[in-house]
Tab-separated table of C-alpha atoms in Angstrom:
chain	number	residue	atom	x	y	z
A	1	UNK	CA	113.505	108.184	31.200
A	2	UNK	CA	116.554	105.834	31.672
A	3	UNK	CA	116.984	107.152	35.168
A	4	UNK	CA	113.166	106.980	35.719
A	5	UNK	CA	114.303	103.103	34.865
A	6	UNK	CA	117.079	102.371	36.887
A	7	UNK	CA	115.824	104.316	40.141
A	8	UNK	CA	112.318	101.902	40.069
A	9	UNK	CA	115.168	99.282	39.638
A	10	UNK	CA	117.321	100.133	42.365
A	11	UNK	CA	113.814	101.339	44.425
A	12	UNK	CA	112.456	98.017	43.514
A	13	UNK	CA	115.185	96.299	45.103
A	14	UNK	CA	116.345	97.619	47.904
A	15	UNK	CA	112.304	97.364	49.222
A	16	UNK	CA	112.605	93.286	48.481
A	17	UNK	CA	115.406	92.766	50.355
A	18	UNK	CA	114.983	95.150	53.106
A	19	UNK	CA	113.322	92.490	55.197
A	20	UNK	CA	116.099	89.966	54.390
A	21	UNK	CA	118.695	89.285	57.766
A	22	UNK	CA	120.641	87.179	58.856
A	23	UNK	CA	120.893	85.138	62.057
A	24	UNK	CA	123.901	85.403	63.929
A	25	UNK	CA	125.635	82.883	65.580
A	26	UNK	CA	125.975	84.223	69.119
A	27	UNK	CA	129.036	82.793	71.176
A	28	UNK	CA	129.515	81.721	75.313
A	29	UNK	CA	131.776	80.387	77.427
A	30	UNK	CA	134.343	82.121	79.701
A	31	UNK	CA	137.699	81.844	77.163
A	32	UNK	CA	137.468	85.430	76.709
A	33	UNK	CA	136.922	84.983	73.184
A	34	UNK	CA	132.639	84.469	73.279
A	35	UNK	CA	130.576	87.093	72.982
A	36	UNK	CA	128.855	86.164	76.242
A	37	UNK	CA	130.231	84.844	79.543
A	38	UNK	CA	126.119	83.718	80.607
A	39	UNK	CA	123.550	82.143	78.826
A	40	UNK	CA	121.284	84.614	79.661
A	41	UNK	CA	123.496	88.016	78.114
A	42	UNK	CA	123.238	86.180	74.576
A	43	UNK	CA	119.674	85.602	74.952
A	44	UNK	CA	118.740	88.785	76.231
A	45	UNK	CA	120.949	90.437	73.287
A	46	UNK	CA	119.526	88.146	70.778
A	47	UNK	CA	116.837	88.306	68.426
A	48	UNK	CA	114.971	85.625	66.318
A	49	UNK	CA	116.138	83.007	63.908
A	50	UNK	CA	119.890	83.016	66.100
A	51	UNK	CA	121.910	80.853	67.594
A	52	UNK	CA	123.475	80.783	70.677
A	53	UNK	CA	126.349	77.968	70.822
A	54	UNK	CA	127.214	77.524	74.377
A	55	UNK	CA	131.373	76.395	75.602
A	56	UNK	CA	132.415	73.615	77.543
A	57	UNK	CA	131.700	74.468	81.179
A	58	UNK	CA	129.023	75.277	84.332
A	59	UNK	CA	126.839	78.216	84.097
A	60	UNK	CA	124.975	78.721	87.093
A	61	UNK	CA	121.764	80.467	85.679
A	62	UNK	CA	117.787	80.118	84.876
A	63	UNK	CA	117.702	81.006	81.233
A	64	UNK	CA	114.634	82.739	80.124
A	65	UNK	CA	113.989	82.515	76.337
A	66	UNK	CA	111.410	84.327	74.722
A	67	UNK	CA	112.402	84.502	71.401
A	68	UNK	CA	112.378	81.952	68.508
A	69	UNK	CA	116.436	80.628	68.747
A	70	UNK	CA	118.967	77.562	69.182
A	71	UNK	CA	120.740	77.567	71.768
A	72	UNK	CA	123.389	74.600	71.588
A	73	UNK	CA	126.496	73.021	73.069
A	74	UNK	CA	129.019	73.801	71.169
A	75	UNK	CA	130.694	69.834	72.236
A	76	UNK	CA	127.123	67.781	71.766
A	77	UNK	CA	128.023	66.357	74.699
A	78	UNK	CA	125.751	66.569	78.086
A	79	UNK	CA	128.859	65.895	79.763
A	80	UNK	CA	130.803	68.411	78.872
A	81	UNK	CA	128.519	72.066	79.542
A	82	UNK	CA	126.216	71.631	82.886
A	83	UNK	CA	123.624	74.553	83.140
A	84	UNK	CA	122.667	74.881	87.076
A	85	UNK	CA	119.936	75.836	88.210
A	86	UNK	CA	120.407	79.360	89.649
A	87	UNK	CA	117.689	78.524	92.965
A	88	UNK	CA	116.516	74.784	94.182
A	89	UNK	CA	113.210	76.173	93.288
A	90	UNK	CA	114.254	77.793	89.531
A	91	UNK	CA	113.676	75.951	86.535
A	92	UNK	CA	116.481	75.651	83.935
A	93	UNK	CA	115.163	76.761	80.967
A	94	UNK	CA	112.275	78.186	80.832
A	95	UNK	CA	110.770	79.169	77.690
A	96	UNK	CA	107.385	81.472	76.307
A	97	UNK	CA	108.222	80.698	72.144
A	98	UNK	CA	107.700	79.151	69.674
A	99	UNK	CA	110.562	76.388	68.231
A	100	UNK	CA	112.690	76.681	70.469
A	101	UNK	CA	116.044	74.040	69.952
A	102	UNK	CA	117.595	73.199	73.003
A	103	UNK	CA	120.341	69.977	72.742
A	104	UNK	CA	123.263	68.766	74.854
A	105	UNK	CA	123.223	70.011	77.780
A	106	UNK	CA	123.475	68.382	81.449
A	107	UNK	CA	121.524	69.974	83.517
A	108	UNK	CA	121.560	69.972	87.425
A	109	UNK	CA	119.733	70.756	91.004
A	110	UNK	CA	116.480	71.674	89.638
A	111	UNK	CA	115.218	70.176	92.688
A	112	UNK	CA	111.579	71.611	93.408
A	113	UNK	CA	110.949	72.326	89.875
A	114	UNK	CA	111.220	71.232	85.979
A	115	UNK	CA	114.282	71.443	84.372
A	116	UNK	CA	112.948	72.778	81.449
A	117	UNK	CA	109.831	74.185	81.250
A	118	UNK	CA	107.472	74.680	77.912
A	119	UNK	CA	104.993	77.273	78.729
A	120	UNK	CA	102.718	77.158	77.157
A	121	UNK	CA	104.520	76.606	73.707
A	122	UNK	CA	104.910	75.184	70.703
A	123	UNK	CA	107.239	73.533	67.474
A	124	UNK	CA	110.409	73.128	69.525
A	125	UNK	CA	113.520	70.760	70.087
A	126	UNK	CA	114.797	69.170	72.933
A	127	UNK	CA	117.535	66.591	72.358
A	128	UNK	CA	120.657	65.300	74.088
A	129	UNK	CA	120.698	65.976	77.366
A	130	UNK	CA	121.188	64.523	80.484
A	131	UNK	CA	119.886	65.487	84.415
A	132	UNK	CA	120.505	65.650	87.876
A	133	UNK	CA	119.482	66.967	90.141
A	134	UNK	CA	115.838	67.468	87.891
A	135	UNK	CA	112.763	67.376	90.143
A	136	UNK	CA	111.054	66.384	86.540
A	137	UNK	CA	112.233	67.054	83.076
A	138	UNK	CA	110.210	68.991	81.452
A	139	UNK	CA	107.247	70.839	82.563
A	140	UNK	CA	104.806	71.089	79.164
């Protein structure tokens, strides 16, 4: 009887906690100590709820965000972390997921597209940014 009771309790505990997953903090930078050297690599290897922390530098890329993530600059200063559009006709960020946070970046050289394209989404937070040579900062 005791073994059966303990087995049921142990099984219940495992089932209750099976869906609990801790969110990770993924780092991006060029010093060699970070997880990835590009923001898109970090997004590709993340899961919903993760935070992507970007270190100082200039990143030339288009970032497609298709998961519930926080993409945040480590310094919080948009002059420290510049994301330059890969091509002038590209968005810097293309967001296709709800509940995405993007904070603390300088956006540059998206002259014929928006800096941040919020594509049919809701509950997103965009803050503390600067824009240089951007056609439209946001397109919703």
